[in-house]
Amino acid sequence: MKVLVATSKPFAKVAVDGIREVIEGAGFELALLEKYTEKSALLAAVADADAIIIRSDIIDDEVFNAAKQLKIVVRAGAGYDNVDLTSATAHGVCVMNTPGQNANAVAELVFGLMVYAVRNFYNGTSGIELMGKKLGIHAFGNVGRNVARIAKGFGMDVYAYDAYCPKEVIEAAGVHAVDSVEEMYRTCQFISLHLPATDETKKSIGRTLVSLMPKGAVLVNSARKEIINEDELIQLMQERDDMKFVSDIAPAASDKFAELFADRFFATPKKMGAQTAEANINAGIAAAKQIVGFINEGCTKFMVNR
Ligand code: 3PG
């Protein structure tokens, strides 16, 4: 049984060691394809793999066609928009994610980005503090809940909206549950985005919502760039010079944002949210254990293409 770790953005070594222990401990073979830059390398590596552990690596129809023995793909992380689920199902391959395993890492980075923004990107000028400010969490999943926990430590006033999460669950976490997404954007100077990229959410964060934000608005995107309507946000930021945008992933129009809003925009060149040793260990080892559980016991917990 061959398990391939295919990560163009590699895990910390300590995480790979942990994955190896689980995989080899189960009597399986581990193969590594790290830091690859060409798709051809991935296509060659998957040819004899029974299972693959990936991160944001694109697993499309071509990859499934090349992976003749493949039984399972585990995305070590939350978002699985990089995997063609229709093709996976057509090829009889089980796809899983590892929800929650890297959530704290992403949530901590949200505060790194927010502090960086409100301290004027450390340019030496006087900024503002987070304490007492209103933070709106858009989607209250694993990352959103961790953001809420940390925000309370900063003394922020925390709000959340999630179309799929009952208000009682949000309130039980000590967070204000709003009646509508518009109300949250109208109320909160800070908005942190935690939506997955789906047909429903792509380009959903644009003028209609962001223009409602109060003066001094700071929009933080640690989710996916696809959820932003970039043209509308650029237009809005041109009209509103009080507004800042910080993103853990360069938007498609990153150069334009940087050129127009040099002192109001920042994006990480590579997605950094889950890039901690702890998150790599948690997500990587969970992925390895899920593969062993699936192969040995047929366990399909966390399967996303049912
Ligand atoms: C996720 O969906 O889990 C995060 O965006 C992390 O993605 P990464 O593993 O590609 O860093």
PDB file of C-alpha atoms and ligand atoms in Angstrom:
ATOM      1  CA  MET A   1       0.000   0.000   0.000  1.00  0.00           C
ATOM      2  CA  LYS A   2       1.729   3.204  -1.160  1.00  0.00           C
ATOM      3  CA  VAL A   3       0.884   6.562   0.403  1.00  0.00           C
ATOM      4  CA  LEU A   4       2.169   9.654  -1.392  1.00  0.00           C
ATOM      5  CA  VAL A   5       2.601  13.020   0.293  1.00  0.00           C
ATOM      6  CA  ALA A   6       2.327  15.505  -2.588  1.00  0.00           C
ATOM      7  CA  THR A   7       2.858  19.024  -1.282  1.00  0.00           C
ATOM      8  CA  SER A   8       4.091  21.882  -3.441  1.00  0.00           C
ATOM      9  CA  LYS A   9       4.140  23.888  -0.186  1.00  0.00           C
ATOM     10  CA  PRO A  10       5.774  21.327   2.108  1.00  0.00           C
ATOM     11  CA  PHE A  11       4.953  20.464   5.708  1.00  0.00           C
ATOM     12  CA  ALA A  12       7.478  21.160   8.460  1.00  0.00           C
ATOM     13  CA  LYS A  13       9.926  18.235   8.730  1.00  0.00           C
ATOM     14  CA  VAL A  14       8.602  17.290  12.144  1.00  0.00           C
ATOM     15  CA  ALA A  15       5.143  16.772  10.598  1.00  0.00           C
ATOM     16  CA  VAL A  16       6.546  14.569   7.828  1.00  0.00           C
ATOM     17  CA  ASP A  17       8.323  12.494  10.506  1.00  0.00           C
ATOM     18  CA  GLY A  18       4.977  12.057  12.291  1.00  0.00           C
ATOM     19  CA  ILE A  19       3.207  11.084   9.065  1.00  0.00           C
ATOM     20  CA  ARG A  20       5.951   8.534   8.338  1.00  0.00           C
ATOM     21  CA  GLU A  21       5.552   7.002  11.778  1.00  0.00           C
ATOM     22  CA  VAL A  22       1.799   6.497  11.263  1.00  0.00           C
ATOM     23  CA  ILE A  23       2.079   5.209   7.679  1.00  0.00           C
ATOM     24  CA  GLU A  24       5.056   2.902   8.189  1.00  0.00           C
ATOM     25  CA  GLY A  25       3.668   1.829  11.561  1.00  0.00           C
ATOM     26  CA  ALA A  26       0.653   0.505   9.654  1.00  0.00           C
ATOM     27  CA  GLY A  27       2.974  -1.431   7.345  1.00  0.00           C
ATOM     28  CA  PHE A  28       2.413   0.927   4.379  1.00  0.00           C
ATOM     29  CA  GLU A  29       5.054   2.583   2.215  1.00  0.00           C
ATOM     30  CA  LEU A  30       5.534   6.369   2.248  1.00  0.00           C
ATOM     31  CA  ALA A  31       6.649   8.362  -0.797  1.00  0.00           C
ATOM     32  CA  LEU A  32       7.350  12.101  -0.794  1.00  0.00           C
ATOM     33  CA  LEU A  33       6.876  14.639  -3.574  1.00  0.00           C
ATOM     34  CA  GLU A  34       7.600  17.972  -1.932  1.00  0.00           C
ATOM     35  CA  LYS A  35       8.157  21.450  -3.397  1.00  0.00           C
ATOM     36  CA  TYR A  36       7.323  20.234  -6.893  1.00  0.00           C
ATOM     37  CA  THR A  37       6.770  22.959  -9.455  1.00  0.00           C
ATOM     38  CA  GLU A  38       5.595  21.046 -12.531  1.00  0.00           C
ATOM     39  CA  LYS A  39       2.303  19.199 -12.843  1.00  0.00           C
ATOM     40  CA  SER A  40       4.146  16.479 -14.790  1.00  0.00           C
ATOM     41  CA  ALA A  41       6.005  15.576 -11.568  1.00  0.00           C
ATOM     42  CA  LEU A  42       2.688  15.109  -9.776  1.00  0.00           C
ATOM     43  CA  LEU A  43       1.257  13.046 -12.639  1.00  0.00           C
ATOM     44  CA  ALA A  44       4.283  10.740 -12.560  1.00  0.00           C
ATOM     45  CA  ALA A  45       4.259  10.410  -8.763  1.00  0.00           C
ATOM     46  CA  VAL A  46       0.568   9.485  -8.467  1.00  0.00           C
ATOM     47  CA  ALA A  47       0.817   6.641 -11.013  1.00  0.00           C
ATOM     48  CA  ASP A  48       1.295   3.890  -8.414  1.00  0.00           C
ATOM     49  CA  ALA A  49      -0.107   5.618  -5.308  1.00  0.00           C
ATOM     50  CA  ASP A  50      -2.990   4.029  -3.390  1.00  0.00           C
ATOM     51  CA  ALA A  51      -3.484   7.115  -1.235  1.00  0.00           C
ATOM     52  CA  ILE A  52      -2.393  10.754  -1.412  1.00  0.00           C
ATOM     53  CA  ILE A  53      -2.001  13.408   1.241  1.00  0.00           C
ATOM     54  CA  ILE A  54      -2.156  16.930  -0.201  1.00  0.00           C
ATOM     55  CA  ARG A  55      -2.508  20.571   0.868  1.00  0.00           C
ATOM     56  CA  SER A  56      -3.671  23.173  -1.687  1.00  0.00           C
ATOM     57  CA  ASP A  57      -2.345  20.979  -4.487  1.00  0.00           C
ATOM     58  CA  ILE A  58      -4.697  20.816  -7.456  1.00  0.00           C
ATOM     59  CA  ILE A  59      -6.145  17.338  -7.919  1.00  0.00           C
ATOM     60  CA  ASP A  60      -8.129  17.486 -11.135  1.00  0.00           C
ATOM     61  CA  ASP A  61      -9.444  15.007 -13.683  1.00  0.00           C
ATOM     62  CA  GLU A  62      -6.018  14.638 -15.302  1.00  0.00           C
ATOM     63  CA  VAL A  63      -4.503  13.649 -11.963  1.00  0.00           C
ATOM     64  CA  PHE A  64      -7.292  11.150 -11.261  1.00  0.00           C
ATOM     65  CA  ASN A  65      -6.812   9.653 -14.741  1.00  0.00           C
ATOM     66  CA  ALA A  66      -3.088   9.250 -14.068  1.00  0.00           C
ATOM     67  CA  ALA A  67      -3.629   7.676 -10.622  1.00  0.00           C
ATOM     68  CA  LYS A  68      -4.797   4.230 -11.629  1.00  0.00           C
ATOM     69  CA  GLN A  69      -4.553   2.655  -8.154  1.00  0.00           C
ATOM     70  CA  LEU A  70      -5.851   5.574  -6.157  1.00  0.00           C
ATOM     71  CA  LYS A  71      -8.413   4.867  -3.441  1.00  0.00           C
ATOM     72  CA  ILE A  72      -8.286   7.941  -1.234  1.00  0.00           C
ATOM     73  CA  VAL A  73      -7.111  11.573  -1.251  1.00  0.00           C
ATOM     74  CA  VAL A  74      -6.877  13.415   2.046  1.00  0.00           C
ATOM     75  CA  ARG A  75      -6.586  17.171   1.949  1.00  0.00           C
ATOM     76  CA  ALA A  76      -4.593  17.945   5.111  1.00  0.00           C
ATOM     77  CA  GLY A  77      -6.545  21.069   5.909  1.00  0.00           C
ATOM     78  CA  ALA A  78     -10.040  22.484   5.730  1.00  0.00           C
ATOM     79  CA  GLY A  79     -10.789  23.795   2.225  1.00  0.00           C
ATOM     80  CA  TYR A  80     -11.072  21.154  -0.500  1.00  0.00           C
ATOM     81  CA  ASP A  81     -11.954  23.458  -3.394  1.00  0.00           C
ATOM     82  CA  ASN A  82      -8.672  22.303  -4.986  1.00  0.00           C
ATOM     83  CA  VAL A  83     -10.024  18.770  -5.540  1.00  0.00           C
ATOM     84  CA  ASP A  84     -12.384  17.889  -8.391  1.00  0.00           C
ATOM     85  CA  LEU A  85     -14.964  15.967  -6.372  1.00  0.00           C
ATOM     86  CA  THR A  86     -17.037  14.986  -9.398  1.00  0.00           C
ATOM     87  CA  SER A  87     -14.025  13.370 -11.012  1.00  0.00           C
ATOM     88  CA  ALA A  88     -13.031  11.737  -7.701  1.00  0.00           C
ATOM     89  CA  THR A  89     -16.459  10.148  -7.380  1.00  0.00           C
ATOM     90  CA  ALA A  90     -16.441   9.065 -11.029  1.00  0.00           C
ATOM     91  CA  HIS A  91     -13.071   7.379 -10.409  1.00  0.00           C
ATOM     92  CA  GLY A  92     -14.344   5.727  -7.209  1.00  0.00           C
ATOM     93  CA  VAL A  93     -11.924   7.705  -5.047  1.00  0.00           C
ATOM     94  CA  CYS A  94     -12.811   8.816  -1.523  1.00  0.00           C
ATOM     95  CA  VAL A  95     -11.891  12.441  -0.685  1.00  0.00           C
ATOM     96  CA  MET A  96     -11.541  13.667   2.897  1.00  0.00           C
ATOM     97  CA  ASN A  97     -10.384  16.810   4.666  1.00  0.00           C
ATOM     98  CA  THR A  98      -9.117  17.230   8.233  1.00  0.00           C
ATOM     99  CA  PRO A  99     -11.455  19.897   9.611  1.00  0.00           C
ATOM    100  CA  GLY A 100     -10.278  21.964  12.568  1.00  0.00           C
ATOM    101  CA  GLN A 101      -6.713  20.684  12.628  1.00  0.00           C
ATOM    102  CA  ASN A 102      -5.125  23.915  11.414  1.00  0.00           C
ATOM    103  CA  ALA A 103      -7.849  26.305  12.618  1.00  0.00           C
ATOM    104  CA  ASN A 104      -5.914  27.901  15.474  1.00  0.00           C
ATOM    105  CA  ALA A 105      -2.948  28.635  13.202  1.00  0.00           C
ATOM    106  CA  VAL A 106      -5.179  30.472  10.738  1.00  0.00           C
ATOM    107  CA  ALA A 107      -6.972  32.327  13.526  1.00  0.00           C
ATOM    108  CA  GLU A 108      -3.716  33.540  15.069  1.00  0.00           C
ATOM    109  CA  LEU A 109      -2.618  34.886  11.690  1.00  0.00           C
ATOM    110  CA  VAL A 110      -5.853  36.872  11.439  1.00  0.00           C
ATOM    111  CA  PHE A 111      -4.698  38.879  14.448  1.00  0.00           C
ATOM    112  CA  GLY A 112      -1.208  39.235  12.999  1.00  0.00           C
ATOM    113  CA  LEU A 113      -2.802  40.777   9.920  1.00  0.00           C
ATOM    114  CA  MET A 114      -5.204  42.971  11.903  1.00  0.00           C
ATOM    115  CA  VAL A 115      -2.523  44.386  14.186  1.00  0.00           C
ATOM    116  CA  TYR A 116      -0.283  44.968  11.163  1.00  0.00           C
ATOM    117  CA  ALA A 117      -3.114  46.875   9.461  1.00  0.00           C
ATOM    118  CA  VAL A 118      -4.133  49.043  12.416  1.00  0.00           C
ATOM    119  CA  ARG A 119      -0.492  49.917  13.186  1.00  0.00           C
ATOM    120  CA  ASN A 120      -0.200  51.248   9.653  1.00  0.00           C
ATOM    121  CA  PHE A 121       1.971  48.383   8.445  1.00  0.00           C
ATOM    122  CA  TYR A 122       4.627  49.341  11.012  1.00  0.00           C
ATOM    123  CA  ASN A 123       5.521  52.516   9.132  1.00  0.00           C
ATOM    124  CA  GLY A 124       6.238  54.481  12.297  1.00  0.00           C
ATOM    125  CA  THR A 125       3.010  56.504  12.355  1.00  0.00           C
ATOM    126  CA  SER A 126       0.345  56.400  15.053  1.00  0.00           C
ATOM    127  CA  GLY A 127      -2.299  53.709  14.547  1.00  0.00           C
ATOM    128  CA  ILE A 128      -5.252  52.428  16.567  1.00  0.00           C
ATOM    129  CA  GLU A 129      -5.872  49.543  18.974  1.00  0.00           C
ATOM    130  CA  LEU A 130      -8.156  46.543  18.655  1.00  0.00           C
ATOM    131  CA  MET A 131      -9.525  46.732  22.203  1.00  0.00           C
ATOM    132  CA  GLY A 132     -13.156  47.842  22.288  1.00  0.00           C
ATOM    133  CA  LYS A 133     -13.582  47.629  18.512  1.00  0.00           C
ATOM    134  CA  LYS A 134     -16.318  45.574  16.877  1.00  0.00           C
ATOM    135  CA  LEU A 135     -15.228  42.466  14.994  1.00  0.00           C
ATOM    136  CA  GLY A 136     -17.590  40.613  12.649  1.00  0.00           C
ATOM    137  CA  ILE A 137     -16.800  36.988  11.886  1.00  0.00           C
ATOM    138  CA  HIS A 138     -18.284  35.942   8.560  1.00  0.00           C
ATOM    139  CA  ALA A 139     -18.929  32.192   8.878  1.00  0.00           C
ATOM    140  CA  PHE A 140     -18.632  30.543  12.247  1.00  0.00           C
ATOM    141  CA  GLY A 141     -16.796  27.304  11.521  1.00  0.00           C
ATOM    142  CA  ASN A 142     -13.613  26.027  13.146  1.00  0.00           C
ATOM    143  CA  VAL A 143     -11.502  29.042  12.207  1.00  0.00           C
ATOM    144  CA  GLY A 144     -14.249  31.553  13.007  1.00  0.00           C
ATOM    145  CA  ARG A 145     -14.676  30.064  16.483  1.00  0.00           C
ATOM    146  CA  ASN A 146     -10.955  30.318  17.181  1.00  0.00           C
ATOM    147  CA  VAL A 147     -10.970  33.911  15.956  1.00  0.00           C
ATOM    148  CA  ALA A 148     -13.800  34.656  18.405  1.00  0.00           C
ATOM    149  CA  ARG A 149     -11.855  33.096  21.294  1.00  0.00           C
ATOM    150  CA  ILE A 150      -8.715  35.123  20.581  1.00  0.00           C
ATOM    151  CA  ALA A 151     -10.676  38.334  19.892  1.00  0.00           C
ATOM    152  CA  LYS A 152     -12.045  38.242  23.420  1.00  0.00           C
ATOM    153  CA  GLY A 153      -8.481  38.244  24.732  1.00  0.00           C
ATOM    154  CA  PHE A 154      -7.899  41.435  22.767  1.00  0.00           C
ATOM    155  CA  GLY A 155     -11.011  42.930  24.388  1.00  0.00           C
ATOM    156  CA  MET A 156     -12.898  43.152  21.100  1.00  0.00           C
ATOM    157  CA  ASP A 157     -16.674  43.169  20.856  1.00  0.00           C
ATOM    158  CA  VAL A 158     -17.368  40.047  18.788  1.00  0.00           C
ATOM    159  CA  TYR A 159     -20.196  39.449  16.297  1.00  0.00           C
ATOM    160  CA  ALA A 160     -20.762  36.543  13.926  1.00  0.00           C
ATOM    161  CA  TYR A 161     -22.971  35.594  11.021  1.00  0.00           C
ATOM    162  CA  ASP A 162     -23.246  32.138   9.507  1.00  0.00           C
ATOM    163  CA  ALA A 163     -26.082  31.168   7.189  1.00  0.00           C
ATOM    164  CA  TYR A 164     -25.701  27.522   8.252  1.00  0.00           C
ATOM    165  CA  CYS A 165     -25.021  27.878  11.985  1.00  0.00           C
ATOM    166  CA  PRO A 166     -27.910  28.381  14.412  1.00  0.00           C
ATOM    167  CA  LYS A 167     -27.862  31.637  16.384  1.00  0.00           C
ATOM    168  CA  GLU A 168     -27.911  29.686  19.658  1.00  0.00           C
ATOM    169  CA  VAL A 169     -24.565  28.079  18.815  1.00  0.00           C
ATOM    170  CA  ILE A 170     -23.015  31.491  18.147  1.00  0.00           C
ATOM    171  CA  GLU A 171     -24.482  32.927  21.331  1.00  0.00           C
ATOM    172  CA  ALA A 172     -23.328  29.921  23.379  1.00  0.00           C
ATOM    173  CA  ALA A 173     -19.784  30.910  22.377  1.00  0.00           C
ATOM    174  CA  GLY A 174     -20.344  34.328  23.946  1.00  0.00           C
ATOM    175  CA  VAL A 175     -20.604  36.042  20.561  1.00  0.00           C
ATOM    176  CA  HIS A 176     -23.358  38.390  19.334  1.00  0.00           C
ATOM    177  CA  ALA A 177     -25.408  36.598  16.670  1.00  0.00           C
ATOM    178  CA  VAL A 178     -26.807  39.065  14.129  1.00  0.00           C
ATOM    179  CA  ASP A 179     -30.052  38.687  12.191  1.00  0.00           C
ATOM    180  CA  SER A 180     -28.533  39.329   8.794  1.00  0.00           C
ATOM    181  CA  VAL A 181     -25.147  39.504   7.156  1.00  0.00           C
ATOM    182  CA  GLU A 182     -25.876  43.132   6.197  1.00  0.00           C
ATOM    183  CA  GLU A 183     -26.421  44.014   9.855  1.00  0.00           C
ATOM    184  CA  MET A 184     -23.003  42.587  10.735  1.00  0.00           C
ATOM    185  CA  TYR A 185     -21.191  44.563   8.027  1.00  0.00           C
ATOM    186  CA  ARG A 186     -23.066  47.714   9.070  1.00  0.00           C
ATOM    187  CA  THR A 187     -22.080  47.187  12.704  1.00  0.00           C
ATOM    188  CA  CYS A 188     -18.473  46.065  12.548  1.00  0.00           C
ATOM    189  CA  GLN A 189     -15.368  48.100  11.754  1.00  0.00           C
ATOM    190  CA  PHE A 190     -13.432  44.834  11.400  1.00  0.00           C
ATOM    191  CA  ILE A 191     -14.666  41.907   9.320  1.00  0.00           C
ATOM    192  CA  SER A 192     -12.840  38.584   9.171  1.00  0.00           C
ATOM    193  CA  LEU A 193     -13.831  36.209   6.354  1.00  0.00           C
ATOM    194  CA  HIS A 194     -14.053  32.453   6.926  1.00  0.00           C
ATOM    195  CA  LEU A 195     -16.237  31.262   4.071  1.00  0.00           C
ATOM    196  CA  PRO A 196     -15.280  28.304   1.878  1.00  0.00           C
ATOM    197  CA  ALA A 197     -15.009  28.927  -1.871  1.00  0.00           C
ATOM    198  CA  THR A 198     -18.172  27.462  -3.388  1.00  0.00           C
ATOM    199  CA  ASP A 199     -20.421  28.408  -6.306  1.00  0.00           C
ATOM    200  CA  GLU A 200     -22.548  30.267  -3.785  1.00  0.00           C
ATOM    201  CA  THR A 201     -19.732  32.237  -2.128  1.00  0.00           C
ATOM    202  CA  LYS A 202     -17.433  33.051  -5.060  1.00  0.00           C
ATOM    203  CA  LYS A 203     -17.276  36.849  -5.597  1.00  0.00           C
ATOM    204  CA  SER A 204     -19.879  37.256  -2.833  1.00  0.00           C
ATOM    205  CA  ILE A 205     -17.803  39.779  -0.869  1.00  0.00           C
ATOM    206  CA  GLY A 206     -18.094  42.981  -2.841  1.00  0.00           C
ATOM    207  CA  ARG A 207     -19.643  46.397  -2.857  1.00  0.00           C
ATOM    208  CA  THR A 208     -23.064  45.386  -1.488  1.00  0.00           C
ATOM    209  CA  LEU A 209     -21.590  44.212   1.805  1.00  0.00           C
ATOM    210  CA  VAL A 210     -18.259  45.965   2.231  1.00  0.00           C
ATOM    211  CA  SER A 211     -19.684  49.428   1.492  1.00  0.00           C
ATOM    212  CA  LEU A 212     -21.855  49.041   4.605  1.00  0.00           C
ATOM    213  CA  MET A 213     -18.833  48.922   6.919  1.00  0.00           C
ATOM    214  CA  PRO A 214     -18.258  51.888   9.213  1.00  0.00           C
ATOM    215  CA  LYS A 215     -15.442  54.413   8.884  1.00  0.00           C
ATOM    216  CA  GLY A 216     -11.959  52.985   9.344  1.00  0.00           C
ATOM    217  CA  ALA A 217     -13.082  49.627   7.954  1.00  0.00           C
ATOM    218  CA  VAL A 218     -10.581  46.770   7.923  1.00  0.00           C
ATOM    219  CA  LEU A 219     -11.418  43.707   5.818  1.00  0.00           C
ATOM    220  CA  VAL A 220      -9.388  40.581   6.594  1.00  0.00           C
ATOM    221  CA  ASN A 221      -9.417  37.611   4.224  1.00  0.00           C
ATOM    222  CA  SER A 222      -7.746  34.448   5.458  1.00  0.00           C
ATOM    223  CA  ALA A 223     -10.127  32.254   3.442  1.00  0.00           C
ATOM    224  CA  ARG A 224      -9.934  32.053  -0.371  1.00  0.00           C
ATOM    225  CA  LYS A 225      -9.251  34.850  -2.840  1.00  0.00           C
ATOM    226  CA  GLU A 226     -12.140  33.652  -5.014  1.00  0.00           C
ATOM    227  CA  ILE A 227     -14.750  34.837  -2.498  1.00  0.00           C
ATOM    228  CA  ILE A 228     -13.816  38.490  -3.103  1.00  0.00           C
ATOM    229  CA  ASN A 229     -15.246  40.524  -5.949  1.00  0.00           C
ATOM    230  CA  GLU A 230     -11.921  42.211  -6.608  1.00  0.00           C
ATOM    231  CA  ASP A 231     -13.137  44.758  -9.183  1.00  0.00           C
ATOM    232  CA  GLU A 232     -15.805  46.001  -6.805  1.00  0.00           C
ATOM    233  CA  LEU A 233     -13.426  46.121  -3.853  1.00  0.00           C
ATOM    234  CA  ILE A 234     -10.858  48.113  -5.836  1.00  0.00           C
ATOM    235  CA  GLN A 235     -13.558  50.586  -6.871  1.00  0.00           C
ATOM    236  CA  LEU A 236     -14.806  50.914  -3.326  1.00  0.00           C
ATOM    237  CA  MET A 237     -11.337  51.423  -1.867  1.00  0.00           C
ATOM    238  CA  GLN A 238     -10.767  54.152  -4.448  1.00  0.00           C
ATOM    239  CA  GLU A 239     -13.907  55.894  -3.216  1.00  0.00           C
ATOM    240  CA  ARG A 240     -13.159  55.279   0.475  1.00  0.00           C
ATOM    241  CA  ASP A 241      -9.662  56.144   1.574  1.00  0.00           C
ATOM    242  CA  ASP A 242     -10.474  55.076   5.147  1.00  0.00           C
ATOM    243  CA  MET A 243     -10.683  51.408   4.164  1.00  0.00           C
ATOM    244  CA  LYS A 244      -7.935  48.758   4.491  1.00  0.00           C
ATOM    245  CA  PHE A 245      -7.731  45.262   3.069  1.00  0.00           C
ATOM    246  CA  VAL A 246      -5.377  42.569   4.357  1.00  0.00           C
ATOM    247  CA  SER A 247      -5.288  39.118   2.858  1.00  0.00           C
ATOM    248  CA  ASP A 248      -3.568  35.820   3.532  1.00  0.00           C
ATOM    249  CA  ILE A 249      -3.190  35.018  -0.159  1.00  0.00           C
ATOM    250  CA  ALA A 250      -2.465  37.424  -2.965  1.00  0.00           C
ATOM    251  CA  PRO A 251      -5.639  38.443  -4.803  1.00  0.00           C
ATOM    252  CA  ALA A 252      -5.643  37.888  -8.578  1.00  0.00           C
ATOM    253  CA  ALA A 253      -5.250  41.673  -8.955  1.00  0.00           C
ATOM    254  CA  SER A 254      -2.599  41.908  -6.239  1.00  0.00           C
ATOM    255  CA  ASP A 255      -0.335  44.208  -8.281  1.00  0.00           C
ATOM    256  CA  LYS A 256      -3.204  46.616  -8.850  1.00  0.00           C
ATOM    257  CA  PHE A 257      -4.177  46.644  -5.156  1.00  0.00           C
ATOM    258  CA  ALA A 258      -0.535  47.222  -4.190  1.00  0.00           C
ATOM    259  CA  GLU A 259      -0.094  50.023  -6.724  1.00  0.00           C
ATOM    260  CA  LEU A 260      -3.317  51.860  -5.851  1.00  0.00           C
ATOM    261  CA  PHE A 261      -3.392  51.286  -2.082  1.00  0.00           C
ATOM    262  CA  ALA A 262       0.246  51.080  -1.023  1.00  0.00           C
ATOM    263  CA  ASP A 263      -0.543  52.118   2.565  1.00  0.00           C
ATOM    264  CA  ARG A 264      -3.891  50.286   2.881  1.00  0.00           C
ATOM    265  CA  PHE A 265      -3.291  46.842   1.453  1.00  0.00           C
ATOM    266  CA  PHE A 266      -1.150  43.850   2.316  1.00  0.00           C
ATOM    267  CA  ALA A 267      -1.165  40.271   1.046  1.00  0.00           C
ATOM    268  CA  THR A 268       1.054  37.333   1.910  1.00  0.00           C
ATOM    269  CA  PRO A 269       2.841  36.063  -1.220  1.00  0.00           C
ATOM    270  CA  LYS A 270       2.009  32.434  -0.291  1.00  0.00           C
ATOM    271  CA  LYS A 271      -0.861  31.355   1.916  1.00  0.00           C
ATOM    272  CA  MET A 272       0.602  31.384   5.413  1.00  0.00           C
ATOM    273  CA  GLY A 273      -2.376  30.678   7.683  1.00  0.00           C
ATOM    274  CA  ALA A 274      -1.676  26.994   8.191  1.00  0.00           C
ATOM    275  CA  GLN A 275       2.107  27.308   7.967  1.00  0.00           C
ATOM    276  CA  THR A 276       3.032  26.404  11.524  1.00  0.00           C
ATOM    277  CA  ALA A 277       4.732  23.280  12.818  1.00  0.00           C
ATOM    278  CA  GLU A 278       1.726  22.614  15.049  1.00  0.00           C
ATOM    279  CA  ALA A 279      -0.831  22.913  12.249  1.00  0.00           C
ATOM    280  CA  ASN A 280       1.315  20.788   9.920  1.00  0.00           C
ATOM    281  CA  ILE A 281       1.638  18.115  12.606  1.00  0.00           C
ATOM    282  CA  ASN A 282      -2.073  18.181  13.475  1.00  0.00           C
ATOM    283  CA  ALA A 283      -3.362  18.140   9.897  1.00  0.00           C
ATOM    284  CA  GLY A 284      -0.642  15.851   8.491  1.00  0.00           C
ATOM    285  CA  ILE A 285      -0.941  13.193  11.167  1.00  0.00           C
ATOM    286  CA  ALA A 286      -4.747  13.347  11.102  1.00  0.00           C
ATOM    287  CA  ALA A 287      -4.573  12.782   7.326  1.00  0.00           C
ATOM    288  CA  ALA A 288      -2.246   9.797   7.775  1.00  0.00           C
ATOM    289  CA  LYS A 289      -4.494   8.266  10.454  1.00  0.00           C
ATOM    290  CA  GLN A 290      -7.586   8.805   8.294  1.00  0.00           C
ATOM    291  CA  ILE A 291      -5.894   6.922   5.448  1.00  0.00           C
ATOM    292  CA  VAL A 292      -4.977   3.995   7.702  1.00  0.00           C
ATOM    293  CA  GLY A 293      -8.526   3.948   9.116  1.00  0.00           C
ATOM    294  CA  PHE A 294     -10.022   3.989   5.627  1.00  0.00           C
ATOM    295  CA  ILE A 295      -7.766   1.274   4.173  1.00  0.00           C
ATOM    296  CA  ASN A 296      -7.851  -1.034   7.183  1.00  0.00           C
ATOM    297  CA  GLU A 297     -11.370  -0.497   8.515  1.00  0.00           C
ATOM    298  CA  GLY A 298     -13.288   1.259   5.766  1.00  0.00           C
ATOM    299  CA  CYS A 299     -13.822   4.292   8.007  1.00  0.00           C
ATOM    300  CA  THR A 300     -15.282   7.161   5.948  1.00  0.00           C
ATOM    301  CA  LYS A 301     -15.603   9.806   8.654  1.00  0.00           C
ATOM    302  CA  PHE A 302     -14.651  13.187   7.106  1.00  0.00           C
ATOM    303  CA  MET A 303     -15.443  11.972   3.565  1.00  0.00           C
ATOM    304  CA  VAL A 304     -16.598  14.982   1.536  1.00  0.00           C
ATOM    305  CA  ASN A 305     -17.730  13.380  -1.753  1.00  0.00           C
ATOM    306  CA  ARG A 306     -20.565  11.204  -0.581  1.00  0.00           C
TER     307      ARG A 306
HETATM  308  C1  3PG B   1      -7.020  25.224   4.618  1.00  0.00           C
HETATM  309  O1  3PG B   1      -7.942  25.216   3.782  1.00  0.00           O
HETATM  310  O2  3PG B   1      -6.885  24.311   5.444  1.00  0.00           O
HETATM  311  C2  3PG B   1      -6.080  26.382   4.685  1.00  0.00           C
HETATM  312  O3  3PG B   1      -6.382  27.326   3.739  1.00  0.00           O
HETATM  313  C3  3PG B   1      -4.631  25.961   4.602  1.00  0.00           C
HETATM  314  O4  3PG B   1      -4.215  25.621   3.324  1.00  0.00           O
HETATM  315  P1  3PG B   1      -2.725  25.101   3.049  1.00  0.00           P
HETATM  316  O5  3PG B   1      -2.581  23.728   3.629  1.00  0.00           O
HETATM  317  O6  3PG B   1      -2.623  25.068   1.582  1.00  0.00           O
HETATM  318  O7  3PG B   1      -1.763  26.048   3.676  1.00  0.00           O
END
